[in-house]
């Protein structure tokens, strides 16, 4: 096996590889967290937003007079007022435009139409009901297929030159080589599937508290933001405020999962209201507002075809994808890649040719495209390839595990360039899958499945072996709205040897305050408990693009290791001075700096820290601090083998999960306990998406799924038990060999759950059931197969 674990340092230092308990938890579980809605400022006003009840309509008139007359209402803001300040529309992170408050039309149910600012949040809510809007209904388009029909009305007629509802067309790979491989294939296997709309649904909804000082022009904005620095720059660009006067503070976040990456109209209106009124204004969404109007994820209609030879070797992949973007193209994704990193759809397999054609359409729905715990559309890609390979196994009569072993990229092929241009850094896929198969007892399960089938019982074994591409990204290819996707860390060691680490990334519950301190602990030997981690306040931390797409460890973690190494180099020089030796002869281990070969001639990192401010060699600059901006040379490519075992009740279609075995490889694990927590969370979300979560829309564009009674979040009761395994093949280009892991399980597991259900029915000829795999869909598939 190619697993390489980094040697563990001393437990009292608590560096990389130790399951250090999360520093942030004491504060969070004892009610000392500081979330947006906890923050109160003197004279603060409250804002509530009026949202469109209809999905597509022309606004004939808005009458705010009754609302304005209520006691406690300070102002009613409409699109017209915003337009007077040039703020009725704003740019999106994908280079589109989005209405801040509607002026001409509403284009989805839940769109922002007006806002009330009042002395009390309840008065603001009550006043919304007194605003009278006259809507003239327009035809509603709820699917991209409807939207691209010849006679479809143009949803974005606000955009000059926009003739239909097509948002983009984009392709990757080589059409000619792919066509040639298909022409030469023995077999072609296809699958059409829809990855439905889902919602990140963080427990804390989105909000802003804006405090713009009319005298100094200083704008302090507390924001539920996964990317505070990027948001600051975009606020400066949109609102024309000088960037040095904008301070974004992203306080404790109650989850983000991609939902807190976009800039929402509420943020802009609250800031504008504070600017106009000269008082702090707070806005925080209700649960339903969050579910109907903020960024949705997925909604990809996918058709995939595999060309194979008779032995089951894949020769080529062809994919057509159509995405439902909603009314505004607001994805936050790298500018070059219109469908995010969907072109990683070739997955874990070695073949020469692929061609991917992607298009997106405007519809009368809230904006989609949020990378919900996902590196820019990798979840959809991983789902498609893993469902396709499973389908090919049935069509060719090859075991689903066997077909994967036949086609895996082999360990000696890394670095491996895929036909769509990714260069996978490292991996050992055969070991991962065989380890997981052994753990689950695959052969015995297949035998049990055959016996059960003979008795009319349904058992299914679903496999998914995913490869992710995370850590966006190298500046040569990756930017969002022109901002290169680098990240940074600033480290200061104080005279007493205690340190403060400041990050461009921003935790939303992933444990950065612990794991990033562990990186410093390993590099410098300062105990992890002596290191404070700061993040989220743009006045106090160095620039970065933020936390999403599992980029924190690959980019921010690398920056942390690099800045610690800069300090380690200076620490060696200082130790050499103190020990009267040459810097090159100084070694460091567990917080001791000693002369190579004579370990008794040593000083501690704490001695060195004090000397950095008191006793330096001539000419050396005082202090022990630095900053590093990291531009990753490549993405990192974590992977995993997931196996799900289900039993289905043929009478009702209800399925129950018997086992989930999940093997992950994220290279070097900084904190195994936190990594396992991330995987538990991701598996739970994958289970939810595949089994129960569904946001749908009726033909009038009404969102069905606007609360937690309709959009189901699994509790401990429904969630299966997870059996976790790991291998550890380091990333060769990451300073500590780590790859991202935060989203691995959300990406990899939906296909494993669906594959398990389909596997139980494969002998009946069932090849696909779209997510969510609800019992009635399973039952209908069984009925259709038996008739
Ligand atoms: O960007 P995000 O924090 O969501 O994802 P990540 O970089 O994959 O990290 C999620 C959490 O797992 C962080 O606390 C990481 O530092 C930790 N992690 C780890 O301990 N070892 C790894 N190889 C990767 C992540």
Short mmCIF file of C-alpha atoms in Angstrom, two decimals, residues 127-473:
data_model
loop_
_atom_site.label_atom_id
_atom_site.label_comp_id
_atom_site.label_asym_id
_atom_site.label_seq_id
_atom_site.Cartn_x
_atom_site.Cartn_y
_atom_site.Cartn_z
CA UNK A 127 -45.23 47.02 7.30
CA UNK A 128 -44.30 44.72 4.39
CA UNK A 129 -47.91 43.58 4.31
CA UNK A 130 -49.08 47.15 3.65
CA UNK A 131 -47.00 47.67 0.55
CA UNK A 132 -49.28 47.31 -2.46
CA UNK A 133 -47.68 46.01 -5.63
CA UNK A 134 -49.66 45.69 -8.82
CA UNK A 135 -48.24 42.78 -10.84
CA UNK A 136 -49.18 41.97 -14.43
CA UNK A 137 -48.57 38.24 -14.80
CA UNK A 138 -46.27 36.93 -17.51
CA UNK A 139 -45.81 33.32 -18.72
CA UNK A 140 -43.64 31.31 -16.34
CA UNK A 141 -40.76 29.07 -17.46
CA UNK A 142 -39.75 26.55 -14.82
CA UNK A 143 -37.42 24.27 -16.76
CA UNK A 144 -34.44 24.98 -19.01
CA UNK A 145 -36.09 22.89 -21.71
CA UNK A 146 -39.11 25.23 -21.70
CA UNK A 147 -36.80 28.21 -21.58
CA UNK A 148 -34.89 27.14 -24.68
CA UNK A 149 -38.02 26.41 -26.76
CA UNK A 150 -38.31 28.62 -29.84
CA UNK A 151 -41.36 30.54 -28.70
CA UNK A 152 -40.25 31.05 -25.08
CA UNK A 153 -40.52 34.61 -23.79
CA UNK A 154 -37.17 36.23 -23.07
CA UNK A 155 -36.74 36.33 -19.29
CA UNK A 156 -33.75 38.69 -19.28
CA UNK A 157 -35.09 41.34 -21.61
CA UNK A 158 -33.33 43.86 -19.35
CA UNK A 159 -30.05 42.80 -20.99
CA UNK A 160 -29.21 44.46 -24.24
CA UNK A 161 -28.71 41.94 -27.02
CA UNK A 162 -30.13 38.99 -25.02
CA UNK A 163 -32.36 37.31 -27.58
CA UNK A 164 -33.31 34.03 -25.93
CA UNK A 165 -32.82 32.38 -22.58
CA UNK A 166 -29.45 30.79 -23.24
CA UNK A 167 -26.91 31.88 -20.61
CA UNK A 168 -23.81 30.18 -21.93
CA UNK A 169 -22.52 27.36 -24.08
CA UNK A 170 -19.18 25.90 -23.18
CA UNK A 171 -17.23 22.81 -24.07
CA UNK A 172 -14.17 20.87 -22.98
CA UNK A 173 -12.24 17.96 -24.46
CA UNK A 174 -11.79 16.83 -28.04
CA UNK A 175 -14.88 16.22 -30.17
CA UNK A 176 -13.03 14.65 -33.10
CA UNK A 177 -11.06 12.16 -31.02
CA UNK A 178 -14.19 11.30 -29.05
CA UNK A 179 -16.27 10.71 -32.16
CA UNK A 180 -13.52 8.46 -33.56
CA UNK A 181 -13.40 6.43 -30.35
CA UNK A 182 -17.18 6.03 -30.38
CA UNK A 183 -17.09 4.92 -34.01
CA UNK A 184 -14.56 2.21 -33.11
CA UNK A 185 -16.34 1.05 -29.93
CA UNK A 186 -17.86 -2.41 -29.46
CA UNK A 187 -20.45 -1.05 -27.08
CA UNK A 188 -22.01 2.28 -26.22
CA UNK A 189 -23.79 2.72 -22.90
CA UNK A 190 -25.80 5.78 -22.05
CA UNK A 191 -27.56 7.35 -19.11
CA UNK A 192 -29.82 10.36 -18.83
CA UNK A 193 -30.30 11.78 -15.38
CA UNK A 194 -31.22 14.94 -13.53
CA UNK A 195 -29.34 16.08 -10.47
CA UNK A 196 -32.17 18.02 -8.83
CA UNK A 197 -32.07 21.43 -7.21
CA UNK A 198 -30.90 21.26 -3.69
CA UNK A 199 -30.17 23.87 -1.11
CA UNK A 200 -27.19 24.18 1.25
CA UNK A 201 -29.62 25.20 4.03
CA UNK A 202 -27.13 26.28 6.70
CA UNK A 203 -28.79 26.43 10.12
CA UNK A 204 -27.92 30.12 10.36
CA UNK A 205 -29.52 32.02 7.49
CA UNK A 206 -27.83 34.90 5.63
CA UNK A 207 -27.74 38.47 6.88
CA UNK A 208 -25.91 41.75 7.20
CA UNK A 209 -25.47 44.50 9.74
CA UNK A 210 -24.23 47.63 8.02
CA UNK A 211 -22.89 50.61 9.93
CA UNK A 212 -21.89 53.42 7.59
CA UNK A 213 -20.61 56.51 9.35
CA UNK A 214 -21.84 59.50 7.38
CA UNK A 215 -19.06 61.74 8.72
CA UNK A 216 -15.99 59.53 8.25
CA UNK A 217 -17.35 57.41 5.42
CA UNK A 218 -16.20 54.30 7.31
CA UNK A 219 -18.45 51.35 6.43
CA UNK A 220 -18.28 48.46 8.88
CA UNK A 221 -20.37 45.59 7.60
CA UNK A 222 -20.90 42.41 9.56
CA UNK A 223 -21.74 39.85 6.92
CA UNK A 224 -22.49 36.15 6.86
CA UNK A 225 -19.65 35.75 4.43
CA UNK A 226 -17.50 32.83 3.40
CA UNK A 227 -15.29 35.23 1.45
CA UNK A 228 -15.00 38.52 3.36
CA UNK A 229 -12.00 39.91 1.48
CA UNK A 230 -13.46 39.27 -1.96
CA UNK A 231 -16.74 40.75 -0.74
CA UNK A 232 -14.95 43.87 0.44
CA UNK A 233 -13.41 44.40 -2.99
CA UNK A 234 -16.71 43.78 -4.74
CA UNK A 235 -18.54 46.16 -2.38
CA UNK A 236 -15.95 48.79 -3.24
CA UNK A 237 -16.44 48.21 -6.94
CA UNK A 238 -20.25 48.11 -6.83
CA UNK A 239 -20.96 50.87 -4.34
CA UNK A 240 -18.03 53.05 -5.29
CA UNK A 241 -16.93 53.22 -1.63
CA UNK A 242 -13.18 53.55 -1.11
CA UNK A 243 -11.88 50.11 -0.16
CA UNK A 244 -9.82 51.33 2.80
CA UNK A 245 -13.06 52.57 4.36
CA UNK A 246 -14.82 49.22 4.08
CA UNK A 247 -14.36 46.71 6.84
CA UNK A 248 -16.16 43.41 6.43
CA UNK A 249 -16.42 41.31 9.55
CA UNK A 250 -17.66 37.79 9.10
CA UNK A 251 -18.43 36.67 12.65
CA UNK A 252 -19.08 33.09 13.75
CA UNK A 253 -21.03 31.39 11.02
CA UNK A 254 -23.69 28.77 11.59
CA UNK A 255 -22.66 26.84 8.50
CA UNK A 256 -22.16 28.07 4.99
CA UNK A 257 -21.83 25.15 2.56
CA UNK A 258 -21.57 27.58 -0.36
CA UNK A 259 -24.72 29.47 0.58
CA UNK A 260 -22.68 32.38 1.97
CA UNK A 261 -20.47 32.91 -1.06
CA UNK A 262 -22.72 35.03 -3.33
CA UNK A 263 -23.53 38.66 -2.65
CA UNK A 264 -27.25 38.89 -1.99
CA UNK A 265 -29.45 41.92 -2.64
CA UNK A 266 -30.24 42.17 1.09
CA UNK A 267 -26.57 42.93 1.82
CA UNK A 268 -26.56 45.78 -0.66
CA UNK A 269 -29.90 47.25 0.44
CA UNK A 270 -28.94 47.15 4.15
CA UNK A 271 -25.67 48.94 3.34
CA UNK A 272 -27.39 51.50 1.15
CA UNK A 273 -30.03 52.08 3.84
CA UNK A 274 -27.35 52.64 6.48
CA UNK A 275 -25.55 55.02 4.14
CA UNK A 276 -28.72 57.01 3.45
CA UNK A 277 -30.06 57.03 7.01
CA UNK A 278 -26.76 57.39 8.86
CA UNK A 279 -27.68 54.61 11.33
CA UNK A 280 -26.73 50.95 11.57
CA UNK A 281 -29.19 48.67 9.73
CA UNK A 282 -29.53 44.95 10.37
CA UNK A 283 -31.14 42.46 8.03
CA UNK A 284 -31.39 38.76 8.63
CA UNK A 285 -33.38 36.29 6.57
CA UNK A 286 -36.11 34.02 7.78
CA UNK A 287 -35.73 30.30 7.11
CA UNK A 288 -38.19 30.44 4.21
CA UNK A 289 -36.49 33.45 2.66
CA UNK A 290 -33.23 31.55 2.79
CA UNK A 291 -34.77 28.49 1.17
CA UNK A 292 -36.65 30.25 -1.62
CA UNK A 293 -34.42 33.13 -2.62
CA UNK A 294 -30.75 32.47 -1.90
CA UNK A 295 -28.45 30.43 -4.07
CA UNK A 296 -29.61 27.00 -4.99
CA UNK A 297 -27.27 24.24 -6.06
CA UNK A 298 -27.17 21.61 -8.83
CA UNK A 299 -30.17 21.42 -11.21
CA UNK A 300 -28.16 19.74 -13.95
CA UNK A 301 -29.80 17.70 -16.71
CA UNK A 302 -27.12 15.30 -17.89
CA UNK A 303 -26.79 12.84 -20.76
CA UNK A 304 -23.67 10.72 -20.69
CA UNK A 305 -22.41 8.05 -23.07
CA UNK A 306 -19.49 5.70 -22.61
CA UNK A 307 -17.76 4.00 -25.53
CA UNK A 308 -16.38 0.62 -24.44
CA UNK A 309 -14.80 -2.45 -25.90
CA UNK A 310 -16.25 -5.91 -25.22
CA UNK A 311 -13.86 -6.46 -22.32
CA UNK A 312 -15.25 -3.44 -20.52
CA UNK A 313 -12.38 -1.00 -21.15
CA UNK A 314 -13.65 2.54 -21.50
CA UNK A 315 -12.50 4.21 -24.72
CA UNK A 316 -14.24 7.56 -24.52
CA UNK A 317 -16.88 9.66 -22.78
CA UNK A 318 -19.38 12.03 -24.29
CA UNK A 319 -21.53 14.31 -22.12
CA UNK A 320 -24.22 16.89 -22.81
CA UNK A 321 -25.36 18.95 -19.90
CA UNK A 322 -28.05 21.57 -19.58
CA UNK A 323 -28.25 23.57 -16.38
CA UNK A 324 -31.10 25.54 -14.89
CA UNK A 325 -29.49 28.81 -13.81
CA UNK A 326 -32.61 30.55 -12.55
CA UNK A 327 -33.26 34.18 -13.41
CA UNK A 328 -29.74 35.49 -12.80
CA UNK A 329 -26.45 33.72 -13.55
CA UNK A 330 -24.98 34.17 -10.10
CA UNK A 331 -22.68 31.16 -9.67
CA UNK A 332 -19.43 31.95 -7.95
CA UNK A 333 -17.04 30.09 -10.14
CA UNK A 334 -13.76 30.56 -11.92
CA UNK A 335 -14.21 32.86 -14.89
CA UNK A 336 -12.65 30.44 -17.40
CA UNK A 337 -15.00 27.60 -16.53
CA UNK A 338 -18.61 28.33 -17.33
CA UNK A 339 -19.81 25.07 -15.83
CA UNK A 340 -17.36 25.12 -12.96
CA UNK A 341 -15.12 22.07 -12.80
CA UNK A 342 -17.78 19.83 -14.32
CA UNK A 343 -15.20 18.71 -16.89
CA UNK A 344 -13.60 16.58 -14.17
CA UNK A 345 -16.39 14.19 -15.22
CA UNK A 346 -13.87 11.66 -16.56
CA UNK A 347 -13.51 10.65 -12.90
CA UNK A 348 -11.03 8.04 -11.73
CA UNK A 349 -10.67 6.30 -15.06
CA UNK A 350 -7.96 6.12 -17.67
CA UNK A 351 -9.15 6.73 -21.21
CA UNK A 352 -7.97 8.89 -24.03
CA UNK A 353 -10.91 10.91 -25.28
CA UNK A 354 -13.77 12.94 -23.85
CA UNK A 355 -16.02 15.67 -25.08
CA UNK A 356 -18.25 17.68 -22.79
CA UNK A 357 -20.79 20.22 -24.03
CA UNK A 358 -22.47 22.35 -21.38
CA UNK A 359 -25.14 24.96 -21.63
CA UNK A 360 -27.16 26.92 -19.15
CA UNK A 361 -30.56 28.57 -19.41
CA UNK A 362 -32.39 31.31 -17.57
CA UNK A 363 -35.64 30.21 -15.93
CA UNK A 364 -38.14 31.84 -13.59
CA UNK A 365 -36.48 30.47 -10.47
CA UNK A 366 -34.14 31.87 -7.86
CA UNK A 367 -30.53 31.93 -9.00
CA UNK A 368 -28.85 28.53 -8.95
CA UNK A 369 -25.29 27.44 -9.25
CA UNK A 370 -24.07 27.63 -5.67
CA UNK A 371 -21.26 25.15 -5.16
CA UNK A 372 -23.03 23.43 -2.27
CA UNK A 373 -20.19 21.71 -0.43
CA UNK A 374 -18.64 21.15 -3.79
CA UNK A 375 -15.79 22.39 -5.90
CA UNK A 376 -17.73 24.16 -8.62
CA UNK A 377 -19.98 21.42 -10.07
CA UNK A 378 -17.78 18.47 -9.26
CA UNK A 379 -20.64 16.85 -7.39
CA UNK A 380 -22.74 16.63 -10.53
CA UNK A 381 -19.76 15.36 -12.53
CA UNK A 382 -18.85 12.71 -10.01
CA UNK A 383 -22.45 11.58 -9.80
CA UNK A 384 -22.75 11.19 -13.57
CA UNK A 385 -19.55 9.21 -14.16
CA UNK A 386 -20.18 6.89 -11.22
CA UNK A 387 -23.75 6.24 -12.32
CA UNK A 388 -22.58 5.69 -15.91
CA UNK A 389 -19.84 3.23 -15.01
CA UNK A 390 -22.31 1.29 -12.87
CA UNK A 391 -24.76 1.23 -15.82
CA UNK A 392 -22.00 -0.02 -18.13
CA UNK A 393 -21.29 -2.85 -15.69
CA UNK A 394 -24.88 -4.11 -15.94
CA UNK A 395 -25.06 -3.67 -19.71
CA UNK A 396 -21.82 -5.59 -20.27
CA UNK A 397 -22.46 -8.15 -17.56
CA UNK A 398 -19.34 -7.22 -15.61
CA UNK A 399 -19.27 -6.86 -11.83
CA UNK A 400 -19.50 -3.14 -10.84
CA UNK A 401 -16.28 -3.41 -8.81
CA UNK A 402 -14.48 -5.29 -11.59
CA UNK A 403 -15.28 -2.69 -14.27
CA UNK A 404 -13.73 -0.02 -12.04
CA UNK A 405 -10.55 -2.04 -11.47
CA UNK A 406 -10.28 -2.56 -15.26
CA UNK A 407 -10.39 1.16 -15.93
CA UNK A 408 -8.72 2.83 -12.95
CA UNK A 409 -5.82 5.21 -13.46
CA UNK A 410 -2.94 3.19 -12.01
CA UNK A 411 -0.65 4.46 -9.21
CA UNK A 412 2.35 4.65 -11.57
CA UNK A 413 0.43 6.89 -14.00
CA UNK A 414 0.47 9.92 -11.66
CA UNK A 415 0.80 12.78 -12.38
CA UNK A 416 -2.00 11.89 -14.77
CA UNK A 417 -3.42 14.26 -17.35
CA UNK A 418 -7.12 13.74 -18.06
CA UNK A 419 -8.58 14.23 -21.53
CA UNK A 420 -10.21 17.44 -20.29
CA UNK A 421 -6.97 18.95 -19.03
CA UNK A 422 -6.71 18.27 -15.28
CA UNK A 423 -3.40 16.93 -13.99
CA UNK A 424 -4.21 14.61 -11.07
CA UNK A 425 -1.41 14.82 -8.52
CA UNK A 426 -1.33 11.46 -6.75
CA UNK A 427 -3.38 8.44 -5.79
CA UNK A 428 -3.73 4.71 -5.45
CA UNK A 429 -7.26 3.90 -6.52
CA UNK A 430 -6.99 0.08 -6.68
CA UNK A 431 -5.80 -0.07 -3.06
CA UNK A 432 -8.59 2.25 -1.95
CA UNK A 433 -11.35 0.23 -3.59
CA UNK A 434 -10.00 -3.18 -2.63
CA UNK A 435 -9.62 -2.05 1.00
CA UNK A 436 -13.21 -0.83 1.11
CA UNK A 437 -14.49 -4.00 -0.61
CA UNK A 438 -12.68 -6.16 1.88
CA UNK A 439 -14.07 -4.18 4.81
CA UNK A 440 -17.65 -4.49 3.57
CA UNK A 441 -17.23 -8.19 2.76
CA UNK A 442 -18.09 -7.71 -0.88
CA UNK A 443 -18.00 -11.28 -2.10
CA UNK A 444 -20.13 -12.56 0.75
CA UNK A 445 -22.58 -9.72 0.13
CA UNK A 446 -22.90 -10.61 -3.55
CA UNK A 447 -23.61 -14.23 -2.54
CA UNK A 448 -26.21 -13.03 -0.04
CA UNK A 449 -27.75 -10.81 -2.71
CA UNK A 450 -28.14 -13.77 -5.07
CA UNK A 451 -29.79 -15.89 -2.35
CA UNK A 452 -32.08 -13.04 -1.39
CA UNK A 453 -33.14 -12.53 -5.00
CA UNK A 454 -34.06 -16.20 -5.20
CA UNK A 455 -36.39 -15.58 -2.24
CA UNK A 456 -37.81 -12.38 -3.78
CA UNK A 457 -35.94 -10.06 -1.42
CA UNK A 458 -34.03 -7.03 -2.70
CA UNK A 459 -30.52 -6.21 -1.56
CA UNK A 460 -28.35 -3.68 -3.35
CA UNK A 461 -24.63 -2.89 -3.17
CA UNK A 462 -23.67 0.51 -4.52
CA UNK A 463 -20.13 1.56 -5.25
CA UNK A 464 -18.79 5.00 -6.01
CA UNK A 465 -15.15 5.79 -6.49
CA UNK A 466 -14.81 9.55 -6.86
CA UNK A 467 -11.89 11.82 -7.63
CA UNK A 468 -12.25 15.48 -6.72
CA UNK A 469 -10.34 18.52 -7.88
CA UNK A 470 -10.03 20.97 -5.00
CA UNK A 471 -7.88 23.89 -3.98
CA UNK A 472 -8.72 26.52 -6.55
CA UNK A 473 -6.50 27.58 -7.70
#
